[in-house]
PDB file of C-alpha atoms in Angstrom:
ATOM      1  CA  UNK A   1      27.497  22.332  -0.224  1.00  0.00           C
ATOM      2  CA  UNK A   2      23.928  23.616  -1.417  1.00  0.00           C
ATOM      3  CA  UNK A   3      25.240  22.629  -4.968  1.00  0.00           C
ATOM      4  CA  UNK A   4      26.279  19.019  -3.534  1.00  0.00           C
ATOM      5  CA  UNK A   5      23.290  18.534  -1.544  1.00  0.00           C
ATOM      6  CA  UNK A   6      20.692  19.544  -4.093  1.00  0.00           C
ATOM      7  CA  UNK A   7      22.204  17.489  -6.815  1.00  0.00           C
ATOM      8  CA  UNK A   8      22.190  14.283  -4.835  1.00  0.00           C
ATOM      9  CA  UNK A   9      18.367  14.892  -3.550  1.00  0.00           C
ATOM     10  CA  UNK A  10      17.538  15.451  -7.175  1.00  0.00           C
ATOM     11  CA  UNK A  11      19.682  11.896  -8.654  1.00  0.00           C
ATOM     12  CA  UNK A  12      17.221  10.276  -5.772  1.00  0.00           C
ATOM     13  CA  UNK A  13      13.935  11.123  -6.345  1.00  0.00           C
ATOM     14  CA  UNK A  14      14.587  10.806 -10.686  1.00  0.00           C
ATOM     15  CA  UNK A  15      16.060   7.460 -10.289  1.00  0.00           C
ATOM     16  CA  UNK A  16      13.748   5.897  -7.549  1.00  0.00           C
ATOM     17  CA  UNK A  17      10.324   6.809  -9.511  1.00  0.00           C
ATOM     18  CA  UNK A  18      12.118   5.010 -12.668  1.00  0.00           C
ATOM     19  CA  UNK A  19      13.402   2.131 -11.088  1.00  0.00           C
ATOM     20  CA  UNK A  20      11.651  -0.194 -13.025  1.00  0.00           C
ATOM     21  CA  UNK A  21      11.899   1.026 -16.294  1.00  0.00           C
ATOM     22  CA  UNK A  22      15.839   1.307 -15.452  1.00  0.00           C
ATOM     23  CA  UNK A  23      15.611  -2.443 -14.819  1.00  0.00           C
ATOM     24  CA  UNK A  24      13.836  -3.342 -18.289  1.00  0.00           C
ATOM     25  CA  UNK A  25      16.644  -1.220 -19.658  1.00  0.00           C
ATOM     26  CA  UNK A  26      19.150  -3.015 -18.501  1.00  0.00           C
ATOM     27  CA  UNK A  27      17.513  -6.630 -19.167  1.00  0.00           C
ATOM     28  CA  UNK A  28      17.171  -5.598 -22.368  1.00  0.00           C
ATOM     29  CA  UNK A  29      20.780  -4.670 -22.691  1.00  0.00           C
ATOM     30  CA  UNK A  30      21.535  -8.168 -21.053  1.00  0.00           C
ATOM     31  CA  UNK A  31      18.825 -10.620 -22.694  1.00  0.00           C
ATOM     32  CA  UNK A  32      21.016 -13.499 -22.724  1.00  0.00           C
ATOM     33  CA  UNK A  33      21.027 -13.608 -18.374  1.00  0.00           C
ATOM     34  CA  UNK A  34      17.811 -15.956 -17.282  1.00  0.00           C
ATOM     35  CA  UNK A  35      14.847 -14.495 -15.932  1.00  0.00           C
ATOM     36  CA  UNK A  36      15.685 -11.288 -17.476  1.00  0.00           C
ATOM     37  CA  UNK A  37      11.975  -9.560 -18.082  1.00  0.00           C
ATOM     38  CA  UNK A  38       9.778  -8.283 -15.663  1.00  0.00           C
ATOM     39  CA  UNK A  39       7.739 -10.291 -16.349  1.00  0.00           C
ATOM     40  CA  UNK A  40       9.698 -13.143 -14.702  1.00  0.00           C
ATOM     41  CA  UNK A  41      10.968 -10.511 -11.820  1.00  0.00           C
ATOM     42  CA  UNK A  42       6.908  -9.946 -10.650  1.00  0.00           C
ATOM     43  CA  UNK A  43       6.360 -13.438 -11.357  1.00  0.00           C
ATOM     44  CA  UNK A  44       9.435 -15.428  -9.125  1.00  0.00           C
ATOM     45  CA  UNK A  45      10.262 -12.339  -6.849  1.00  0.00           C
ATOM     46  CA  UNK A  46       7.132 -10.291  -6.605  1.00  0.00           C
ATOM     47  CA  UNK A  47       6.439  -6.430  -7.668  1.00  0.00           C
ATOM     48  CA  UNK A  48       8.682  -4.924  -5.100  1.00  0.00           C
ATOM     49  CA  UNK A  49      11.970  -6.366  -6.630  1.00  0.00           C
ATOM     50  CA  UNK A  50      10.688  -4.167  -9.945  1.00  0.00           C
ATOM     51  CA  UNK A  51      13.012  -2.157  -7.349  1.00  0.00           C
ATOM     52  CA  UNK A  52      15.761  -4.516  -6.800  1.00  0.00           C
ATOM     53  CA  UNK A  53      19.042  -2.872  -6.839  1.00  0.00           C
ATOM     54  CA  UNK A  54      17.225   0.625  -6.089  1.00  0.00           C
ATOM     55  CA  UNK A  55      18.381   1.136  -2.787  1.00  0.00           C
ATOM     56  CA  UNK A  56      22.076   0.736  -3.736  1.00  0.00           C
ATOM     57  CA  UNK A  57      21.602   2.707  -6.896  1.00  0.00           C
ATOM     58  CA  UNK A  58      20.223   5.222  -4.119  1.00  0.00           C
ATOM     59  CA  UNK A  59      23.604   5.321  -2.218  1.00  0.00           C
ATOM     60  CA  UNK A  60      25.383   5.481  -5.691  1.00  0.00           C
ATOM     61  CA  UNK A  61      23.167   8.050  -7.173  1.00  0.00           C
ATOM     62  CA  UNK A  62      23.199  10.644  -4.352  1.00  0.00           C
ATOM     63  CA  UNK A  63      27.070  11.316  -4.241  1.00  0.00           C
ATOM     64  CA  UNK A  64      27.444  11.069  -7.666  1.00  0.00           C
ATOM     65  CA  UNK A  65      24.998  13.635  -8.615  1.00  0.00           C
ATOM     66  CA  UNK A  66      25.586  15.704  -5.988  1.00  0.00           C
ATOM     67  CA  UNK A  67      29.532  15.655  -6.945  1.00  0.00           C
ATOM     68  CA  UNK A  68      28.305  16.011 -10.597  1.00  0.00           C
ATOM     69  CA  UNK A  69      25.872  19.306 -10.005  1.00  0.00           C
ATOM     70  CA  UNK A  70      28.097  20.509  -7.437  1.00  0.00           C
ATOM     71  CA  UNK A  71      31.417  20.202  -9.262  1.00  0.00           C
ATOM     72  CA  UNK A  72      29.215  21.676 -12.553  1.00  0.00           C
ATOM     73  CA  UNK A  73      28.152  24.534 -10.823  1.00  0.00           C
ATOM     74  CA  UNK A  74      31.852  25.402  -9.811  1.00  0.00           C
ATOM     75  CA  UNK A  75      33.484  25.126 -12.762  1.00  0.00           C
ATOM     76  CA  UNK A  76      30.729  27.083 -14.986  1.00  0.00           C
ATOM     77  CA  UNK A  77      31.219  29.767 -11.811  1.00  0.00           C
ATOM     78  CA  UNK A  78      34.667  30.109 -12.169  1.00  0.00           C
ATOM     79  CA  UNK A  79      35.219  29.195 -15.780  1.00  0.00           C
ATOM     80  CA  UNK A  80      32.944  32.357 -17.191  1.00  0.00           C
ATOM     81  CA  UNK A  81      35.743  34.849 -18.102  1.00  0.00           C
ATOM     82  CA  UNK A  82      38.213  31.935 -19.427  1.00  0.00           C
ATOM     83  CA  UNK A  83      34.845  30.131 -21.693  1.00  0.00           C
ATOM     84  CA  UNK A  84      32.684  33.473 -23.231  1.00  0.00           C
ATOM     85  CA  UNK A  85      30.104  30.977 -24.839  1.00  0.00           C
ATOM     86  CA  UNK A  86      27.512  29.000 -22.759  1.00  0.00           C
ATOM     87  CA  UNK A  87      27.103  26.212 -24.935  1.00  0.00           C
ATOM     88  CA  UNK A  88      31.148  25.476 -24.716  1.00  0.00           C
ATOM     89  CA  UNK A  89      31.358  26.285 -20.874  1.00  0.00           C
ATOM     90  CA  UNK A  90      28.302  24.116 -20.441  1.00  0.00           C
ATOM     91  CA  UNK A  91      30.107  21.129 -22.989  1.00  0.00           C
ATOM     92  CA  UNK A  92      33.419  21.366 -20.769  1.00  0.00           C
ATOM     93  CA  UNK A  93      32.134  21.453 -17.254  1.00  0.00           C
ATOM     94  CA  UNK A  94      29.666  18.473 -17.898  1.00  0.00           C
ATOM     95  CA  UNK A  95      32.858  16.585 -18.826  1.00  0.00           C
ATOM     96  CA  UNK A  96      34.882  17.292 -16.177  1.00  0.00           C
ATOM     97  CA  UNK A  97      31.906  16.773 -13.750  1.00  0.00           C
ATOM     98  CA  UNK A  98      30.422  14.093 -15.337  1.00  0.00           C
ATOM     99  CA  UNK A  99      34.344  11.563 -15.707  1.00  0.00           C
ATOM    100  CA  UNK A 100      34.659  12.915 -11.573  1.00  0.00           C
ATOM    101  CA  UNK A 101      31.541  11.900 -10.018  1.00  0.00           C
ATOM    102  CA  UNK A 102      31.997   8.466 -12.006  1.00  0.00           C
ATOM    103  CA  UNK A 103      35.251   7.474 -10.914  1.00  0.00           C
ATOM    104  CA  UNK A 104      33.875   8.582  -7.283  1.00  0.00           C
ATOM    105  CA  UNK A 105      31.488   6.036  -7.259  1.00  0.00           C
ATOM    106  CA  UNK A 106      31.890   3.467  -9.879  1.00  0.00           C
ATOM    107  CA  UNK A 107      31.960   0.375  -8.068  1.00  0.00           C
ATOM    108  CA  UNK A 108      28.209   0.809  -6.512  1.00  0.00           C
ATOM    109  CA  UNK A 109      27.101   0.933 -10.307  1.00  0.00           C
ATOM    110  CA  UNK A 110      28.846  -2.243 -11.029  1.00  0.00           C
ATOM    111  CA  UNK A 111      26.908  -3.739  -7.828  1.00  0.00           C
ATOM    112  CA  UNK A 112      23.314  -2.106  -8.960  1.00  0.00           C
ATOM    113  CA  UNK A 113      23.842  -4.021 -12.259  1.00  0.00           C
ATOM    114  CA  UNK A 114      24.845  -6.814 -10.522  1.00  0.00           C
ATOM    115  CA  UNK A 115      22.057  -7.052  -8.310  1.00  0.00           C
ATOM    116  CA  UNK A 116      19.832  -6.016 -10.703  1.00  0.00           C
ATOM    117  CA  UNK A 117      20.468  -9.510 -12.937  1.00  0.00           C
ATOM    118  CA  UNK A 118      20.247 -11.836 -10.090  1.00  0.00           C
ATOM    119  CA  UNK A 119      17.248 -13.785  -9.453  1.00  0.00           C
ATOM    120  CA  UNK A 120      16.185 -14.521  -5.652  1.00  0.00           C
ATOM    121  CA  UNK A 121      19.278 -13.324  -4.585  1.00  0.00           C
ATOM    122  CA  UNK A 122      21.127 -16.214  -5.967  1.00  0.00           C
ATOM    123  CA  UNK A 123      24.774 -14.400  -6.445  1.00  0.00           C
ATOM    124  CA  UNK A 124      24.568 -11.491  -3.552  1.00  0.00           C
ATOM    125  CA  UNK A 125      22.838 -11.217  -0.475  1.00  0.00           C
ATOM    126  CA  UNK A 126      23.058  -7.335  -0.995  1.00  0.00           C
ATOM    127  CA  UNK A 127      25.847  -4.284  -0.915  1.00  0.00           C
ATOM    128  CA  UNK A 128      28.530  -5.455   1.110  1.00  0.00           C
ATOM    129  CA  UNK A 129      28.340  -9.597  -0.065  1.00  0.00           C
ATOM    130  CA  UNK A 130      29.041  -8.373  -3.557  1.00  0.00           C
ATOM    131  CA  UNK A 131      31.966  -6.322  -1.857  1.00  0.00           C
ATOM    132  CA  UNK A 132      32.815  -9.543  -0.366  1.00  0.00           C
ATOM    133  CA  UNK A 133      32.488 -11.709  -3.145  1.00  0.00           C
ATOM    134  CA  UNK A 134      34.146  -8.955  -6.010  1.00  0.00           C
ATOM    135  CA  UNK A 135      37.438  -8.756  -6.685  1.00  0.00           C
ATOM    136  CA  UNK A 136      38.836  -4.866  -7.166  1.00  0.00           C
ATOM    137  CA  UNK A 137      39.412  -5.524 -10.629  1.00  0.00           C
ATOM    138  CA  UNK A 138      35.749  -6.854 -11.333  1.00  0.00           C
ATOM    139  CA  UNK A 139      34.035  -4.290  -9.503  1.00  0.00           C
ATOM    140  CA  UNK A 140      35.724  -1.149 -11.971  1.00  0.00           C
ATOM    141  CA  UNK A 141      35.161  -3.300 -15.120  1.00  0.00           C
ATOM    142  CA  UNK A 142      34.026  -1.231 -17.591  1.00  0.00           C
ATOM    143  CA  UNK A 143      35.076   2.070 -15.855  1.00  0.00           C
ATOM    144  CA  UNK A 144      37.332   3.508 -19.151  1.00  0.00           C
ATOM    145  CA  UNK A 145      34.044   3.076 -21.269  1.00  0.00           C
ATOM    146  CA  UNK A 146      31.797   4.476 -18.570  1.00  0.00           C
ATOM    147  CA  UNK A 147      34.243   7.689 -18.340  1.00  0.00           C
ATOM    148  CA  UNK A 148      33.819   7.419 -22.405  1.00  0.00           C
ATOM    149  CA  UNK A 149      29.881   7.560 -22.247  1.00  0.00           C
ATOM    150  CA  UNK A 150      28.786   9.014 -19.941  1.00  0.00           C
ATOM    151  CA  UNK A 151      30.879  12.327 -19.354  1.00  0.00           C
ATOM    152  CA  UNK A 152      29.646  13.476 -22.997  1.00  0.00           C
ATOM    153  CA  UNK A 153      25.978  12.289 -21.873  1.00  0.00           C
ATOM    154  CA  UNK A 154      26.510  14.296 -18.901  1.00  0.00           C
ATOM    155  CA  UNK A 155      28.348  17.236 -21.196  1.00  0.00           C
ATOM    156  CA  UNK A 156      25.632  16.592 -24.122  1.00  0.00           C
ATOM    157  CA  UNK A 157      22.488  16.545 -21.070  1.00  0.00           C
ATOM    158  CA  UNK A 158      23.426  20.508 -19.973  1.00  0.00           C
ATOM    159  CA  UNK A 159      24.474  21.519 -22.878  1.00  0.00           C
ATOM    160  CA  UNK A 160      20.725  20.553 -24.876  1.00  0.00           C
ATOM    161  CA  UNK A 161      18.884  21.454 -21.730  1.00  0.00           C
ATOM    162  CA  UNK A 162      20.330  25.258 -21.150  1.00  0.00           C
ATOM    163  CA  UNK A 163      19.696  25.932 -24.644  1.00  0.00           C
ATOM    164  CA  UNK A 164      16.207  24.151 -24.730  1.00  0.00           C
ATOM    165  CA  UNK A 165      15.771  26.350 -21.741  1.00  0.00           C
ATOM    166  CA  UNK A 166      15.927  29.705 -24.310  1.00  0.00           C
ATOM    167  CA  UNK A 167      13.243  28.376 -26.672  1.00  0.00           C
ATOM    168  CA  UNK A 168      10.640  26.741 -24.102  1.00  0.00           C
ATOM    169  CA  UNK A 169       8.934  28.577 -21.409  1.00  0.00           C
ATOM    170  CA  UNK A 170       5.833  27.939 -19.788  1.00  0.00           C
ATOM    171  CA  UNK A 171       4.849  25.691 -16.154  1.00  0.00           C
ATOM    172  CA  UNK A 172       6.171  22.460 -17.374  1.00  0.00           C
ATOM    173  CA  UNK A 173       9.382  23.875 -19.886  1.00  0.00           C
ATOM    174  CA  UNK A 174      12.021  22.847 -17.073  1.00  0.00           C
ATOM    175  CA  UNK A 175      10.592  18.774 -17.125  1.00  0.00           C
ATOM    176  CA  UNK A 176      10.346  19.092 -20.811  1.00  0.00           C
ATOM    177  CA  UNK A 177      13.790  20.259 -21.306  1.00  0.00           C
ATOM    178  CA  UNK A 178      14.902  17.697 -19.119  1.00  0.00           C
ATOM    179  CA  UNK A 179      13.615  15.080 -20.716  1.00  0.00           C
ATOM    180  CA  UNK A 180      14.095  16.217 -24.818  1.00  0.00           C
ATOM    181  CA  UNK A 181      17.979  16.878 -23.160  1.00  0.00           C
ATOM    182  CA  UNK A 182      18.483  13.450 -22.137  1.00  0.00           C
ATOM    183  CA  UNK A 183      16.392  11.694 -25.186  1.00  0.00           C
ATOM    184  CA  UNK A 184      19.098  13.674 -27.483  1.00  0.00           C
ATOM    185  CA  UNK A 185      22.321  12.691 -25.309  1.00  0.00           C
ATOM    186  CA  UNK A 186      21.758   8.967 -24.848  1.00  0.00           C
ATOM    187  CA  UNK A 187      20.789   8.658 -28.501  1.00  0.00           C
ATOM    188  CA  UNK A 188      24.247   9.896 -29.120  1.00  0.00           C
ATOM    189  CA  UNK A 189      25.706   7.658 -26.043  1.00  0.00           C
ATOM    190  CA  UNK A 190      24.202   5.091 -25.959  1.00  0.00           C
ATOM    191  CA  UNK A 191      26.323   2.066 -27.578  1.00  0.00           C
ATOM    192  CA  UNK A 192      28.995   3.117 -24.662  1.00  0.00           C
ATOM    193  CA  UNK A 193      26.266   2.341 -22.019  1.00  0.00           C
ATOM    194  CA  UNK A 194      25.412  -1.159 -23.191  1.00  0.00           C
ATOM    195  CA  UNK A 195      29.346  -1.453 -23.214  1.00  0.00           C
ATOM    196  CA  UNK A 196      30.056  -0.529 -20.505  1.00  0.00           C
ATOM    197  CA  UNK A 197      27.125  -3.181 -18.799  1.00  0.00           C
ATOM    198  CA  UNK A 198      28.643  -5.920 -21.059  1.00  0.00           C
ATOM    199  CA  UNK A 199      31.936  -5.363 -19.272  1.00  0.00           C
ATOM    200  CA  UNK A 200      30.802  -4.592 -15.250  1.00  0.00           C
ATOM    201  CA  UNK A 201      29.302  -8.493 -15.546  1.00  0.00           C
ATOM    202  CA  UNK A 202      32.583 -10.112 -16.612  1.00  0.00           C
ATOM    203  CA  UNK A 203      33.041 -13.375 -14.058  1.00  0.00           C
ATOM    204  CA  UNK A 204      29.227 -12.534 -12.380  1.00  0.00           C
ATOM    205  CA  UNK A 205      27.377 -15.501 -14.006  1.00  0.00           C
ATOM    206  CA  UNK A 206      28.122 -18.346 -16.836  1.00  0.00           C
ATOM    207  CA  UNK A 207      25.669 -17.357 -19.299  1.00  0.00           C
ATOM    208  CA  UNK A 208      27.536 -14.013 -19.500  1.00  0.00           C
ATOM    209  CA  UNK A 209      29.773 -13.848 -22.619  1.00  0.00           C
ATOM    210  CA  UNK A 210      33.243 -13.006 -22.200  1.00  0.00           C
ATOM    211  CA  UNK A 211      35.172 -10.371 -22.945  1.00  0.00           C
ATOM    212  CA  UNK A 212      39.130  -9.260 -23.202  1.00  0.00           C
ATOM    213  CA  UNK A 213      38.601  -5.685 -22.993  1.00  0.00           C
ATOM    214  CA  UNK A 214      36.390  -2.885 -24.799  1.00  0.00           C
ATOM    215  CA  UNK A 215      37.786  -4.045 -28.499  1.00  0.00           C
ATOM    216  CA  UNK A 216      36.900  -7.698 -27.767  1.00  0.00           C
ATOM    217  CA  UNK A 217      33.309  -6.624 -26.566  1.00  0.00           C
ATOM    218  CA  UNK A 218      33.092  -4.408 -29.508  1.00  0.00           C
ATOM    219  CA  UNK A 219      34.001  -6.909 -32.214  1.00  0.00           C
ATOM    220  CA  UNK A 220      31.842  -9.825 -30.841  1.00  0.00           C
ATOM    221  CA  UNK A 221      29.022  -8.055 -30.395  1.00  0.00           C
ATOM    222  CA  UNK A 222      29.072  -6.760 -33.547  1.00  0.00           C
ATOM    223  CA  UNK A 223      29.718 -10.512 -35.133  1.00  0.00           C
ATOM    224  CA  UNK A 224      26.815 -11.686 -33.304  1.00  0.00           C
ATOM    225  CA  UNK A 225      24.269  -9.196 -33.964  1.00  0.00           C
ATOM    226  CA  UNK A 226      25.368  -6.194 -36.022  1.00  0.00           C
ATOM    227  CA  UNK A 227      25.394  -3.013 -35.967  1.00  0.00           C
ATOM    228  CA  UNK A 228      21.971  -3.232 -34.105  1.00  0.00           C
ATOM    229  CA  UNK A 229      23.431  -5.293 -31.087  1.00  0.00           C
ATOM    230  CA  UNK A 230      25.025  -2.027 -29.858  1.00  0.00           C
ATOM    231  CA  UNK A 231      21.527  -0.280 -29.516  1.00  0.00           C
ATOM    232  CA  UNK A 232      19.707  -3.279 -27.690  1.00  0.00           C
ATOM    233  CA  UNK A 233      17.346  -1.768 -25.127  1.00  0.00           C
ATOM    234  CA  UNK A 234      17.211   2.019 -26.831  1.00  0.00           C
ATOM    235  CA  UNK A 235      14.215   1.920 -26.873  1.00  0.00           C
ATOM    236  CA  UNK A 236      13.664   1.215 -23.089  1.00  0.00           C
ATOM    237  CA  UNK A 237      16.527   4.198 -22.534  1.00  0.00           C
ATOM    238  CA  UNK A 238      14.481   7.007 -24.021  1.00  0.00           C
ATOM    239  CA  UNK A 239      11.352   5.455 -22.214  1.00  0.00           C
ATOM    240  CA  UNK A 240      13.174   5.665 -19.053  1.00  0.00           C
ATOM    241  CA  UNK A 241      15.945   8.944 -19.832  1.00  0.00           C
ATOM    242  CA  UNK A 242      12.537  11.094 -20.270  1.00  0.00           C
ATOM    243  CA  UNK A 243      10.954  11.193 -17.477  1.00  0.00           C
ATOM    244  CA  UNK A 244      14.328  10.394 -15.191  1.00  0.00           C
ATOM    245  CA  UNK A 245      15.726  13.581 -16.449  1.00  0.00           C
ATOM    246  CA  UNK A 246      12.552  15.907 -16.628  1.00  0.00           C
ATOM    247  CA  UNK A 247      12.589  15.085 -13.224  1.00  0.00           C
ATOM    248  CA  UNK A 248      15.895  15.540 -11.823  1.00  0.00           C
ATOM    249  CA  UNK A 249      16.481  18.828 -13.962  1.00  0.00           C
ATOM    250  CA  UNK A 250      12.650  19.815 -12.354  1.00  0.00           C
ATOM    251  CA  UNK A 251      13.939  18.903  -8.827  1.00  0.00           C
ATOM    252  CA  UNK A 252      16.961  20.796  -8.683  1.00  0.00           C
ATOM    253  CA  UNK A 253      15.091  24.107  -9.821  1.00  0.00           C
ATOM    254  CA  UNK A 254      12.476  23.458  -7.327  1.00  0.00           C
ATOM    255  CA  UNK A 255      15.309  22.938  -4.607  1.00  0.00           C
ATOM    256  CA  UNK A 256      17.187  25.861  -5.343  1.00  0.00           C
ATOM    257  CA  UNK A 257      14.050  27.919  -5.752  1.00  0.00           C
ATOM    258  CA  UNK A 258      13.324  26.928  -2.272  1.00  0.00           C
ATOM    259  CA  UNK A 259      17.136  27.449  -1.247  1.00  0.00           C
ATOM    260  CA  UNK A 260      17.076  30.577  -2.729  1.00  0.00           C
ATOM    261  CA  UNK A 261      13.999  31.986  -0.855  1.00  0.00           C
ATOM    262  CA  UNK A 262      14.612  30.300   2.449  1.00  0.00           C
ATOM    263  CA  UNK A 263      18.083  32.317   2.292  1.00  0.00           C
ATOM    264  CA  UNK A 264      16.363  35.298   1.712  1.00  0.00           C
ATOM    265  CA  UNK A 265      13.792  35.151   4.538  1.00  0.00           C
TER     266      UNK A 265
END
């Protein structure tokens, strides 16, 4: 429960204090919605909806990381005399946590994108009128190709950071592990990601182009811009996957420093 608790806490704090870059990620990944800079977001809605879709990326992001550290922690626990070698322990647990804690909660991502692309809440009036207005089917679009991306992120993210961890030491080694780990996962990711949003806004708005399926999205993306339409909005990942994860790894260390010691007094 420490595990669970600690993880979600940690998913929080990262994701709230990058909100906005997070939403100029996914604008970029989406360019062909209307209004999609920030520009047009501070300008029609005001600086506060830099945040839009925060709160339920909030609810999302606290039981999924808190089923993904907890579930992590678990498995490397009771996996160490079955895996001898960190790095594969570390690889296999960060898959199996990482395709859990997204099936868990899949449907809130779908509704953060969602309500991340509207303007002046012209689709949703919030969490439960997307519920309302979402078919099942819509709201796990995507889900195959999220399990795809990010449960090697996820497996990539510990993996680099445990063994960044060995060379870097100093005040400031756990945020800079954190972040180098997450630059080096999504870079390997990241066309899965961009998928993946492609797919969760199937039947949200007419300028969004349609799609039969992962193959379908592959093939006309690639028609219509390349190879370089699958990396749209990399560069606003690693500006965002730094500092999320240099935080998040820094939290939980902090938090289960404090765990540790309040346990012991």
């Amino acid at each position: 429960m420490e595990n669970f608790i600690i993880g979600g806490l940690a998913g929080i704090v990262s994701r709230t204090l990058t909100a906005p870059v997070e939403l100029y990620r996914i604008q970029k990944q989406n360019y062909f919605m209307p209004n999609s800079t920030i520009k047009d977001v501070v300008k029609k809605e005001g600086i506060r909806y830099l945040w839009k879709g925060n709160g339920v990326n909030c609810v999302r992001v606290f039981p999924q990381y808190a089923i993904n550290w907890g579930i992590f922690k678990l498995a490397s626990n009771s996996s160490k005399n079955i895996i001898k070698r960190n790095e594969a322990r570390n690889f296999v647990c960060g898959l199996l946590s990482g395709s859990i804690s997204t099936i868990a909660i899949y449907p809130l991502e779908t509704i953060r994108t969602r309500l991340s692309l509207q303007t002046k809440k012209n689709h949703y009036k919030g969490l439960f009128d997307v519920f309302k207005k979402t078919p099942i089917k819509s709201l796990y679009g995507g889900l195959l190709m999220s399990i795809y991306g990010f449960a090697p992120f996820n497996a990539l993210s510990f993996v680099f950071y445990h063994k960044l961890k060995e060379v870097f030491d100093g005040p400031n080694s756990k945020m800079i592990c954190g972040g180098l780990s997450g630059m080096w996962a999504i870079s390997i990711t990241y066309p899965t990601d961009l998928i993946r949003r492609r797919l969760q806004l199937q039947n949200f708005d007419k300028n969004v182009p349609e799609y039969k399926g992962i193959v379908d999205c592959c093939v006309k993306i690639f028609k219509k811009d390349g190879m370089r339409g699958f990396y749209k909005g990399l560069g606003a990942a690693y500006f965002k996957v730094f500092p999320t994860l240099a935080i998040q790894f820094w939290t939980i260390e902090i938090l289960t420093k404090l765990s540790k010691s309040s346990t012991k007094i």
